[in-house]
Structure formats: structure tokens, C-alpha cells
Short mmCIF file of C-alpha atoms in Angstrom, two decimals:
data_model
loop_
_atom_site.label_atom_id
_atom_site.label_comp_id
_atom_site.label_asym_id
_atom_site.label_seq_id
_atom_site.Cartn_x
_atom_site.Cartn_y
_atom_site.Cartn_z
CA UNK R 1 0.00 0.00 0.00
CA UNK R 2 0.97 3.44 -0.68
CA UNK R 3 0.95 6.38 1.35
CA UNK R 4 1.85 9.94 1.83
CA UNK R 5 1.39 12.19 4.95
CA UNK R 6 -0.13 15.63 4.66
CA UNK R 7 -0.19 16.76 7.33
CA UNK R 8 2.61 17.40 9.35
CA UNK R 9 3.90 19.72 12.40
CA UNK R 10 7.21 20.46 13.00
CA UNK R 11 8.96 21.98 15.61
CA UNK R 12 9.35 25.24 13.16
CA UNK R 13 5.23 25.17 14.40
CA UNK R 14 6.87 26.24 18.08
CA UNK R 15 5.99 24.95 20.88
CA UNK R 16 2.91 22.90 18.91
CA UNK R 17 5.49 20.03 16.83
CA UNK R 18 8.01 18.18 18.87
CA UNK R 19 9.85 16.70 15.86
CA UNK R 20 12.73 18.63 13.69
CA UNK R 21 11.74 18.26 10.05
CA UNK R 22 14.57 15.68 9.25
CA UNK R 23 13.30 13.68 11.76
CA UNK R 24 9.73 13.44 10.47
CA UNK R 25 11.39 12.54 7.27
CA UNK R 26 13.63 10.07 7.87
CA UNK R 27 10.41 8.35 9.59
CA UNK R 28 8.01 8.56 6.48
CA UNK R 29 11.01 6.92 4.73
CA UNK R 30 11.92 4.52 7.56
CA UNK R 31 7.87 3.61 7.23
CA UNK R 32 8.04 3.38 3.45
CA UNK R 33 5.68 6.20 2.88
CA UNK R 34 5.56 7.57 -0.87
CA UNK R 35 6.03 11.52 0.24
CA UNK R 36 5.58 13.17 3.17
CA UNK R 37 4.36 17.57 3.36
CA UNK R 38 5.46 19.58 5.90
CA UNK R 39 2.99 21.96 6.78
CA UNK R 40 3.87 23.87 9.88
CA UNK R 41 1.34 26.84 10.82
CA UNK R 42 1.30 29.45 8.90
CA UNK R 43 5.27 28.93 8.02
CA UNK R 44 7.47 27.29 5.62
CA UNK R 45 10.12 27.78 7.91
CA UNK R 46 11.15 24.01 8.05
CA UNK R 47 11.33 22.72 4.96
CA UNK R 48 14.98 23.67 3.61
CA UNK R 49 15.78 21.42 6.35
CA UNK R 50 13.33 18.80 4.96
CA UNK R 51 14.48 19.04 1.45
CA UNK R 52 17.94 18.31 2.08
CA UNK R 53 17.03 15.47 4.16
CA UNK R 54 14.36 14.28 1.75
CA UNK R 55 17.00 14.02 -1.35
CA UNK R 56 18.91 12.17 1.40
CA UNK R 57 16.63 9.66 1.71
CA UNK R 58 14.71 9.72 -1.75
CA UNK R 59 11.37 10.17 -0.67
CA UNK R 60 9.03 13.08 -2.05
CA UNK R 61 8.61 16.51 0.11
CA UNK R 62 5.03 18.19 -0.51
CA UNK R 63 5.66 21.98 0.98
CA UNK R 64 2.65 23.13 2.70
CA UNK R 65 1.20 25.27 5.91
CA UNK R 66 -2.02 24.79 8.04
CA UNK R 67 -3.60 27.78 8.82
CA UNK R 68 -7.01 28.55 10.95
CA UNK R 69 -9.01 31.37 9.58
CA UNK R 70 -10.40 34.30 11.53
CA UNK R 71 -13.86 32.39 10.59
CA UNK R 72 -13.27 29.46 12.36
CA UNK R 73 -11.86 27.15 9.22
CA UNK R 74 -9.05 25.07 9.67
CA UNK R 75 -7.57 23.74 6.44
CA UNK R 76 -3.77 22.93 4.85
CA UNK R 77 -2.40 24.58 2.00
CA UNK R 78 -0.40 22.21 0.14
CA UNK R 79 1.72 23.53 -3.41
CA UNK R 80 1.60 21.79 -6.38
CA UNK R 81 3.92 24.22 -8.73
CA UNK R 82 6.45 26.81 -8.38
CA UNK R 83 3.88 29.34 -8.94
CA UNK R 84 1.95 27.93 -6.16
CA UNK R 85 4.75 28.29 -3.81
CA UNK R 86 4.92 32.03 -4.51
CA UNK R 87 1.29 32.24 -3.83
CA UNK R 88 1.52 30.27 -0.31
CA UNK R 89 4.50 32.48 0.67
CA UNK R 90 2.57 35.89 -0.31
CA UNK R 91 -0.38 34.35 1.71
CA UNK R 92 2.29 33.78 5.34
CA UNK R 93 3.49 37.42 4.40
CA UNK R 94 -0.31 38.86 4.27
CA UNK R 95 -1.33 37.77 7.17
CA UNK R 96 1.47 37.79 9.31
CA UNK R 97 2.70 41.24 8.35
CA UNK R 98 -1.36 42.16 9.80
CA UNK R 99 -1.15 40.90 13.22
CA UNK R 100 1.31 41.07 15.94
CA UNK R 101 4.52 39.08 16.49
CA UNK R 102 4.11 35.67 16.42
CA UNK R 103 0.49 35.51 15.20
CA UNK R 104 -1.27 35.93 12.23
CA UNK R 105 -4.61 36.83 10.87
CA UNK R 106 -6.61 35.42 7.71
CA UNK R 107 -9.76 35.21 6.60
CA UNK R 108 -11.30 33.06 4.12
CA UNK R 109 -11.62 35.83 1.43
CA UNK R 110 -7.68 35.83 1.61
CA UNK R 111 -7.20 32.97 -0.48
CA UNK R 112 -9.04 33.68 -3.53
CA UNK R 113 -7.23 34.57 -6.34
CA UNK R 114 -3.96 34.96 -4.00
CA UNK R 115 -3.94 30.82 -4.23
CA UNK R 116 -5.77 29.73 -6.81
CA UNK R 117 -3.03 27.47 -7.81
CA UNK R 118 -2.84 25.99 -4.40
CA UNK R 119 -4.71 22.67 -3.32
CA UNK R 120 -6.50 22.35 -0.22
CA UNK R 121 -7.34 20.19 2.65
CA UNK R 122 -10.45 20.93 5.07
CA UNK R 123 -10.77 20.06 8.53
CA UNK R 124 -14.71 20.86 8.83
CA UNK R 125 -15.72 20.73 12.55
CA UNK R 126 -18.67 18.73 13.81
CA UNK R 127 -21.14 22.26 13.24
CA UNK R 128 -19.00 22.81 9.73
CA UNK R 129 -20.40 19.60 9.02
CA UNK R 130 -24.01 19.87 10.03
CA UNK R 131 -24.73 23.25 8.52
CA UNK R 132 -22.06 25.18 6.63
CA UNK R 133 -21.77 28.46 7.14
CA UNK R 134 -20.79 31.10 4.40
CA UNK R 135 -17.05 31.04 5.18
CA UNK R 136 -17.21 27.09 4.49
CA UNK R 137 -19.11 27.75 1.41
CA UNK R 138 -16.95 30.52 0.27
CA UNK R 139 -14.23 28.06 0.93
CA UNK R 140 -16.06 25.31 -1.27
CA UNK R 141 -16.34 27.52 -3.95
CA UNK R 142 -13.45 28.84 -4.87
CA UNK R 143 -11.19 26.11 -4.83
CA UNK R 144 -13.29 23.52 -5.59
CA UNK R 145 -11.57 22.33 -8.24
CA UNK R 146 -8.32 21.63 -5.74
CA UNK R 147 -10.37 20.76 -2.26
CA UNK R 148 -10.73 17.81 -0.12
CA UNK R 149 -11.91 17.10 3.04
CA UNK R 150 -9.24 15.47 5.64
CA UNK R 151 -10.05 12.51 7.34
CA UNK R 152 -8.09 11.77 10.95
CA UNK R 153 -8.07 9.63 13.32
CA UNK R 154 -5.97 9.16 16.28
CA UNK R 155 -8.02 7.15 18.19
CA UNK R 156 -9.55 10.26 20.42
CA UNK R 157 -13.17 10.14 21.93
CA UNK R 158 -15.84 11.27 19.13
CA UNK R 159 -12.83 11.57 16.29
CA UNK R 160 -14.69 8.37 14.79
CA UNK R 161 -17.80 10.11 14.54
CA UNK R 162 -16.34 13.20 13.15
CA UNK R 163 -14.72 11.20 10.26
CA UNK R 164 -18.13 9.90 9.52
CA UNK R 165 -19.81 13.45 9.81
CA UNK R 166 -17.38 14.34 7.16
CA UNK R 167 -17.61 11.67 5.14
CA UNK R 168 -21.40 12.46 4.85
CA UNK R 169 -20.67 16.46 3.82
CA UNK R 170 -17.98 15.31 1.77
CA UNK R 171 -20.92 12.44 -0.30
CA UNK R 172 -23.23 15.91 -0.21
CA UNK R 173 -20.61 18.73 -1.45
CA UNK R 174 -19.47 15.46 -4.08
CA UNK R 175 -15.77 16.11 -2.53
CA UNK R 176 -13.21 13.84 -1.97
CA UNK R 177 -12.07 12.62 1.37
CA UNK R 178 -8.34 11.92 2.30
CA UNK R 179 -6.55 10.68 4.88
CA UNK R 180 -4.33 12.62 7.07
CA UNK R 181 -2.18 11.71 10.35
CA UNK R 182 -2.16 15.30 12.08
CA UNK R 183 1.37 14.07 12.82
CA UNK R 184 3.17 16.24 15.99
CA UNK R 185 5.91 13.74 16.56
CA UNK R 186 7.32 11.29 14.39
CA UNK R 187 7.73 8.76 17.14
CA UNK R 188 5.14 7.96 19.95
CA UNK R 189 7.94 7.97 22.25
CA UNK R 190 8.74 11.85 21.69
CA UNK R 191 4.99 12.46 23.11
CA UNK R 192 6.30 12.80 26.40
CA UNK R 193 7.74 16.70 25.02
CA UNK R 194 4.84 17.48 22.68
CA UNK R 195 3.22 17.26 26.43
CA UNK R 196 5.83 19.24 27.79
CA UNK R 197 5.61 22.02 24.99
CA UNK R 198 2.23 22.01 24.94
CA UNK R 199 1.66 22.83 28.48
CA UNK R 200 4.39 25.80 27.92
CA UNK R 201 2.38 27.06 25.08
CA UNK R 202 -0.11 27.23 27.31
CA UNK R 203 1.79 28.63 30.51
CA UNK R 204 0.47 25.74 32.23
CA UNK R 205 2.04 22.90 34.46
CA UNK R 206 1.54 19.97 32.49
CA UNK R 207 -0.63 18.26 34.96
CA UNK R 208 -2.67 21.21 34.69
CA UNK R 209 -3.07 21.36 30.67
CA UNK R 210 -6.06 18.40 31.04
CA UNK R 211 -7.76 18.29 27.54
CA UNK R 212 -5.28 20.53 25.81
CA UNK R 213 -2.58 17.68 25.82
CA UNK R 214 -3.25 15.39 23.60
CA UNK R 215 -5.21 11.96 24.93
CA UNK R 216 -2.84 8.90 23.67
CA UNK R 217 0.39 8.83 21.45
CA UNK R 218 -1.24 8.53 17.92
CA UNK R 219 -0.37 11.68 16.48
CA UNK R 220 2.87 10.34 15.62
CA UNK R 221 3.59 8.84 12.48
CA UNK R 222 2.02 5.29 12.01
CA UNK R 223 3.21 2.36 10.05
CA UNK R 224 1.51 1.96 6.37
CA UNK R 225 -0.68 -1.50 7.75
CA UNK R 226 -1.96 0.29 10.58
CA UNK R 227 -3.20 3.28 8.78
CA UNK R 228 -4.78 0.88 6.55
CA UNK R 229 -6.49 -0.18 9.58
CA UNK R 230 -8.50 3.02 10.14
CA UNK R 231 -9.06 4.40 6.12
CA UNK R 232 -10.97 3.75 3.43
CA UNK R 233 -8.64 2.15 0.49
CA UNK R 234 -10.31 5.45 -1.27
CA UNK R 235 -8.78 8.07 1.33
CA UNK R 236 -5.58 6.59 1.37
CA UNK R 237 -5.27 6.13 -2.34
CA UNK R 238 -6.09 10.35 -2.27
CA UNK R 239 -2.91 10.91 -0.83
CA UNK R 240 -1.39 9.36 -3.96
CA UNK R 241 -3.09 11.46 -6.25
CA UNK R 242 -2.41 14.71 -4.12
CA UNK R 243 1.39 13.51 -4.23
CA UNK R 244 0.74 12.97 -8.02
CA UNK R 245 -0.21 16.87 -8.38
CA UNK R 246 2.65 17.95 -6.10
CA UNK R 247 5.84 18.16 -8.23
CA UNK R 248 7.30 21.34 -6.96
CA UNK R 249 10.90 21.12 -5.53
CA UNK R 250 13.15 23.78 -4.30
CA UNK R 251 15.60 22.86 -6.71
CA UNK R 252 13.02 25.26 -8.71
CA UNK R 253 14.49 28.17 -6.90
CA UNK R 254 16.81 30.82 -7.48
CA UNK R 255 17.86 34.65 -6.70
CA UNK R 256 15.94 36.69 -8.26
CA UNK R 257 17.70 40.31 -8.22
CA UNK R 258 16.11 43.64 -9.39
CA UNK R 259 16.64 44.83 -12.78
CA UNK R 260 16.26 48.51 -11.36
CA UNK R 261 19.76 48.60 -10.52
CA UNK R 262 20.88 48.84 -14.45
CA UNK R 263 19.88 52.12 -15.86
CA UNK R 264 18.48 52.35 -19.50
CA UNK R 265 21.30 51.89 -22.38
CA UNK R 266 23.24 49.48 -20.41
CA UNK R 267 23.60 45.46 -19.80
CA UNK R 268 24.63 44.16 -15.94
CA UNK R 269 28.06 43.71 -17.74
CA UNK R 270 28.36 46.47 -19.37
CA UNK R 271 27.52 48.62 -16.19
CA UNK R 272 29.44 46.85 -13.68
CA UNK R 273 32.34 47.15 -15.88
CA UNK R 274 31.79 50.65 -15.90
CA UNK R 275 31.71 50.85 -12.23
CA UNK R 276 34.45 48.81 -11.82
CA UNK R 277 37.40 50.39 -14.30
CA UNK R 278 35.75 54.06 -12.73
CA UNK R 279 36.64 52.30 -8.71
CA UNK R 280 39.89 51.19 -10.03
CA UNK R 281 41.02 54.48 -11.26
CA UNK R 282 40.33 56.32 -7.64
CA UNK R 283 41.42 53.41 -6.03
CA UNK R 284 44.78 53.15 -7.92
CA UNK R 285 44.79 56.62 -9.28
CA UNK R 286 48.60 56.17 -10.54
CA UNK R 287 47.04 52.80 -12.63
CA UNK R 288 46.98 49.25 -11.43
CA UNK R 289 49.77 46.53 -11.59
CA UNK R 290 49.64 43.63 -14.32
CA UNK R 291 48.85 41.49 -11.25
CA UNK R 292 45.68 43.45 -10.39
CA UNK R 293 44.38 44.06 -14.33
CA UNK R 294 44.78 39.95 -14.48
CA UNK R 295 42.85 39.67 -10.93
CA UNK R 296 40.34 42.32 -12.07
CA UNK R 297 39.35 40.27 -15.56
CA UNK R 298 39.29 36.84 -14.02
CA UNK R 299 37.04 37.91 -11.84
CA UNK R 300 34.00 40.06 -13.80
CA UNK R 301 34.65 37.05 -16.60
CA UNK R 302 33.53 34.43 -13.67
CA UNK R 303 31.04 36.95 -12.74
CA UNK R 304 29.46 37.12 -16.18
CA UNK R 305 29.69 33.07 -16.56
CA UNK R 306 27.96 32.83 -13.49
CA UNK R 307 25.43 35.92 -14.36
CA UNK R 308 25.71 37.17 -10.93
CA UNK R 309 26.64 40.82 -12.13
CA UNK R 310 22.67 42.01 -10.47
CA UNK R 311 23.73 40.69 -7.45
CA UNK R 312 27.26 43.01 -7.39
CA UNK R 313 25.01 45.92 -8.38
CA UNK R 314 22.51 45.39 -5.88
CA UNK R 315 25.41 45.36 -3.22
CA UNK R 316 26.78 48.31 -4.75
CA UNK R 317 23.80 50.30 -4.61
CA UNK R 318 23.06 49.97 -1.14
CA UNK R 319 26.36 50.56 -0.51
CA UNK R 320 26.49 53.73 -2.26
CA UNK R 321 23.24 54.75 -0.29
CA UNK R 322 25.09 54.48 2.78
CA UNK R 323 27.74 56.57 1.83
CA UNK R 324 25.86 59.49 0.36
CA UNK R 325 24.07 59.36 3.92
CA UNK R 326 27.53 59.44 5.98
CA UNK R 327 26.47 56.25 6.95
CA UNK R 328 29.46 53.62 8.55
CA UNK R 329 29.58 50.52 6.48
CA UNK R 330 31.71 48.27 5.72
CA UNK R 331 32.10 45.07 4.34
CA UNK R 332 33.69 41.75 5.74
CA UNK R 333 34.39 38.47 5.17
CA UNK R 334 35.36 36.52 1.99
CA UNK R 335 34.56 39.41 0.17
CA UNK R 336 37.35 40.74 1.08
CA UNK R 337 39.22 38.57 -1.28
CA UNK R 338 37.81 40.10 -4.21
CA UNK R 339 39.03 42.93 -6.28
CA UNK R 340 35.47 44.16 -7.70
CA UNK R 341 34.13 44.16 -4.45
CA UNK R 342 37.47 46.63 -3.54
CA UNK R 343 37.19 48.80 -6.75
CA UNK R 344 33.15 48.82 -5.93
CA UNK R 345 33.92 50.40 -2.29
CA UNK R 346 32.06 47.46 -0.62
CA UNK R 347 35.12 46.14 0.96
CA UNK R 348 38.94 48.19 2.27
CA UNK R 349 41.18 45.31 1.26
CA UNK R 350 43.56 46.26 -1.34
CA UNK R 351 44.38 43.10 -3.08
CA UNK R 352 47.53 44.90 -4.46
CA UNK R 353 48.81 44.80 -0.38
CA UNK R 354 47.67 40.88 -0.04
CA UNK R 355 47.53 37.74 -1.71
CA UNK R 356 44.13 36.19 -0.29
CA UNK R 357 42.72 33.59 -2.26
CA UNK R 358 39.46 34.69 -4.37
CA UNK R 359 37.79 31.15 -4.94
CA UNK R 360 36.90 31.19 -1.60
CA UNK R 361 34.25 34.20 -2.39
CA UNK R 362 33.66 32.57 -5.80
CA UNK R 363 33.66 29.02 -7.24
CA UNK R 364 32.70 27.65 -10.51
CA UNK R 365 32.19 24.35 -8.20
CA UNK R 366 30.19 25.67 -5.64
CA UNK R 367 27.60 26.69 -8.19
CA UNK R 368 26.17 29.18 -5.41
CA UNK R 369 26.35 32.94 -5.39
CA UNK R 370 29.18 34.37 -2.75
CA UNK R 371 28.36 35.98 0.13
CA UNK R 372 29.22 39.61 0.51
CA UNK R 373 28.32 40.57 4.39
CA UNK R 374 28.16 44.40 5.37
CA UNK R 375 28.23 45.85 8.07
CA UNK R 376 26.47 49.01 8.94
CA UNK R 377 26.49 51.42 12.18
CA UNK R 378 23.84 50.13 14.46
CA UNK R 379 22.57 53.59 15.13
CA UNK R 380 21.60 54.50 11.74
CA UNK R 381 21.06 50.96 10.66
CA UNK R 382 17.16 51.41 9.95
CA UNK R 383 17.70 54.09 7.58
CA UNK R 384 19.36 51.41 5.32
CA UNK R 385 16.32 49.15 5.80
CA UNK R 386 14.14 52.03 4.70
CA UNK R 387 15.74 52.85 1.76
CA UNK R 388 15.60 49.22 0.57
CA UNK R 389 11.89 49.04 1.34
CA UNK R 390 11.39 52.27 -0.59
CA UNK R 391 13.38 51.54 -3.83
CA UNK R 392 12.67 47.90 -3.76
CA UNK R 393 9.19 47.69 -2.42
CA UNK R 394 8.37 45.70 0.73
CA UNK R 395 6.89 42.58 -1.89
CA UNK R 396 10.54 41.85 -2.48
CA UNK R 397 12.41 42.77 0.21
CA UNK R 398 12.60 41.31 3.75
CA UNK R 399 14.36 40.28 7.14
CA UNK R 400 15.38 37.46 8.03
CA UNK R 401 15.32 35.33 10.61
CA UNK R 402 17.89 33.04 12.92
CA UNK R 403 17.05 30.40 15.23
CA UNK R 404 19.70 29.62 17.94
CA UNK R 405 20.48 25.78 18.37
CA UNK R 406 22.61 24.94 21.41
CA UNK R 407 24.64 22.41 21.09
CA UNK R 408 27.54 20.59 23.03
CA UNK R 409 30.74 21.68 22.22
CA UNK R 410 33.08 19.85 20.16
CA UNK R 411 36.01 18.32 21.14
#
């Protein structure tokens, strides 16, 4: 038998998952599912770390994110295409960007057109069921052609009958069902700290949390026989059709810089060439050596080969921001191997006074763009941030985000 999960928490859902996203992975493998969708709330946060484990183990990853509307709906949003991806991602930035830190905010009129590319999985609550309000029809009707209604059961008082209640609306809407685990841990022995978190989401002892902890260990991820045990052959062989539809990978990415940065009657070569022999000249104002001309044109050729001359400019321009505004900046790091970056004013190192190695800021084997960090003076920091917003618009530009993991020191 084949099956996929869809619907999965991580510990990127904080404090609600107790599994990392490699762990739930290497479990749906271990278990011989077909594909496995992470689909933290309202988050993609976890599923770089998924992906790489995933192509580890050569099993499918379905990206997705369960969200809870303002109306009462709880569904998953799982992506089938690159262009659905986009859509799920402008939906987390919508209604996170409306609520404060930490929460979020949607409604049911959020998601149509913003994902009509999307597919969908409904939880419909025992009411939701009985009578469906207009969210839950507003729900049914756009995305009709990409909804069906979840089936779980973990073995909970009344889940059974729910199932069957949904089953029923599922017969009357003429809506497939499918079956999901509602996964929080990927083994039942990690319940024990999906207790433990829980009851600190709550800022509760744990043998105060009662009904909010969850009543036995079956939210963990089950073997293939005994899932078979409590689906329909129908609903399980859903989650092979949904894993059919889902072929997006995040091998589909890449950097997409802003063409803004080129002005009219040039090419990104053309200008950065421009920018760099006009550097060069202030920065060796006598004329460079042989040594630094050679640097200079090995490195804007492997520039061009790799077409990462946007990137440079986008750099520069920021940069150059900061420096009409008096603003401290500097850059660091590997970048400081590299001649453009020195003739562009991102960086103070003069290769001409060092002999630093500049394949380990770029590498035809790496295949990934380089890294250029800059620094900029804390107390005037924001004014950078601002300016990106403004030139770049706050659709394509963003902070990010770090999470901490302690570890124990190596030896």
C-alpha cells in the first residue's frame, strides 16, 4: 500500500510540533511512505531542512502550511507548482505582516485569487459539518476544483464520529475525502515533550493542561498496515493522487535580483564594468599593476559566466546609499578577497597589499552565489532598511530570521 502524509507539524510550528523536520522525514522513509508535506502553521520555515534530508533519503517533500481562519476554518495549503509556492508564501506574508509578532490573521476571502493554484485540505468541525456556514461555502467555492476534506483519526473520543460526519458532507458537497495523520511527533515515544511544549504554550504545568494535551500517542507517524487499519482504500489512495499533483521542488528556486539597478542603455556587464574600471582608477589613481588588471578580468569574466553581475550591483547600490548618507559601512568576510568588491567600495582590502585567495568568495564548483556581508552602524542601521523598502518595495524585500540551536561543544 501506498501512502503519503499531509499533514505534518514540526517543531518550526513552536511549541505545537516536537519533531525537527529531518526527523519526520527520515520516519516517512523509515515507514516506506511515498512523500511526506510539511505543513507547519502558517510557516514554511522548516522545509529547507526537509528538502535536504528528503534528497537524502529519496522520498518526495510536498511543501505546505495549516492555517485557521479568523472564521473558524481550519484547512492545509499544500503547493503543487512553483507558482503555487509564490502564492503560499505571499499568503504567510499577508497575514502575518497584519497581526502582531508571532500571530497571524486570515480570513477566508484571503485565499481567492492569491492561491488559486494551491490545493487544499479541510478540517470541517462537527457544526461545519451539520450546517455550513458562508465562510465554508466561500471556501467550497473557490477552490473547488483543488479541495478535499481530511479525514483523521488518532483514536480520540468522538474523532470516529467526526470522520463519519465528514464523510457524509464530503458524499453531499461530491468532494473527496483523504486521509491525514495530524502528525506532531514522528515517534510515539517523543509524546512525552509534545506534552511538555504544549503545556508551555499554554503557561500551564503539564498536569494542569487536562484536555489541551493530547489523549494517547497517535499523532505520531504510524506504520503503512496500521493506517490501513483506520481508512478507506479510497482516502488513502487520495494521498497518492495529491502527491501525483505535487511536483514542486526547491531545486526550482533561485535569486531573483532587481533589474532597477541597471539604468536604460546598459547590460549588468556592461555597467558593472563601468563601475568597476571608474573604482579602479580612484582606487589606484597612478594605474593598477599587471597582477591586479589579471585579478580584475578573471574575476568580472567568472562573474558574467555565473550571471551574478545584479547581485554586485545590488550590493553596490546599497552601498552607495550608505555613503551618500555618511552612513558607517563596511564590508567583511570573503569578500574581502575580491578585487570588484574593492574597486566597488564594498570592501577596504587592497588586493595589491595581499595575496588572499578569491575562490573562496567565488567558485565555478560551488555553483552558489558568494556571500558579501556588510556591516552598517547600528545607530543608523534602519535608515538602510528604509531605503531598501522604498526603492525595492516591501513585496521583495525582507528580514530574516535566525534560530539559535545549542549544542555541546566539540572536542
Amino acid at each position: 500500500m501506498q501512502y503519503s502524509e499531509l499533514h505534518c507539524f514540526s517543531n518550526f510550528s513552536f511549541l505545537k510540533g516536537a519533531s525537527h523536520p529531518e526527523e519526520l522525514v527520515q520516519q516517512a522513509a523509515a515507514l516506506g511512505y511515498r512523500a511526506i508535506a510539511i505543513t507547519d502553521q502558517c510557516s514554511v520555515a522548516g522545509v529547507v531542512r526537509a528538502h535536504v534530508e528528503a534528497k537524502n533519503h529519496n522520498i518526495k517533500l510536498i511543501i505546505g502550511s495549516d492555517f485557521e481562519s479568523e472564521e473558524g476554518l481550519h484547512f492545509v495549503v499544500l503547493v503543487p507548482t512553483r507558482r503555487a509556492y509564490g502564492q503560499l508564501c505571499t499568503l504567510i506574508t499577508r497575514t502575518r505582516r497584519r497581526s502582531e509578532k508571532g500571530e497571524y490573521q486570515l480570513k477566508v476571502t484571503d485565499l481567492y485569487p492569491t492561491c488559486n493554484e494551491c490545493l487544499f485540505i479541510w478540517f470541517p468541525n462537527t457544526q461545519q459539518c451539520q450546517q455550513p456556514d458562508p465562510a465554508c461555502l466561500n471556501l467550497i467555492e473557490n477552490t473547488k476544483q483543488g479541495l478535499w476534506i481530511g479525514l483523521e483519526n488518532a483514536l480520540q473520543q468522538d474523532q470516529q464520529s467526526v470522520c463519519l460526519q465528514r464523510i457524509r458532507l464530503a458524499q453531499q458537497l461530491n468532494l473527496p475525502t483523504v486521509a491525514c495523520g495530524n502528525v506532531h511527533t514522528h515517534t510515539k515515544e517523543r509524546q512525552p515533550l509534545q506534552d511538555i511544549i504544549t503545556a508551555i504554550r499554554l503557561n500551564s504545568h503539564i498536569h494542569s493542561a487536562g484536555f489541551h494535551l493530547h489523549a494517547n500517542r497517535e499523532t505520531s507517524m504510524r506504520p503503512t498496515a496500521e493506517i490501513a487499519q483506520h481508512f478507506s482504500q479510497e482516502a488513502i489512495q487520495q494521498t497518492q493522487i495529491i502527491t501525483q499533483q505535487c511536483q514542486f521542488s526547491l531545486d526550482e528556486l533561485r535569486y531573483e535580483y532587481p533589474k532597477e539597478v541597471v539604468p536604460p542603455g546598459h547590460s549588468p556587464q556592461s555597467y558593472l564594468r563601468l563601475l568597476v574600471e571608474n573604482g579602479a582608477k580612484e582606487r589606484w589613481p597612478h594605474g593598477e599593476t599587471k597582477a591586479i588588471r589579471q585579478l580584475i578580468e578573471k574575476e568580472l569574466t567568472l562573474i558574467h559566466e555565473l550571471e551574478y553581475e545584479y547581485y554586485f550591483l545590488t550590493v553596490y547600490d546599497i552601498v552607495q546609499f550608505a555613503r551618500s548618507q555618511n552612513i558607517l559601512c563596511q564590508g567583511r568576510g570573503s569578500a574581502a578577497n575580491s578585487a570588484v568588491c574593492f574597486c566597488l567600495f564594498i570592501t577596504e582590502v587592497d588586493p595589491a597589499k595581499s595575496s588572499l585567495l578569491f575562490e573562496r568568495f567565488i567558485s565555478k564548483e560551488r555553483n552558489e552565489p558568494p556571500d558579501i556581508d556588510v556591516d552598517f552602524e547600528h545607530e543608523r542601521r534602519e535608515e538602510v532598511i528604509q531605503f531598501i523598502y522604498r526603492k525595492y518595495g516591501r513585496q521583495r524585500a525582507a528580514l530574516t530570521a535566525t534560530v539559535v540551536s545549542y549544542r555541546v561543544k566539540s572536542c
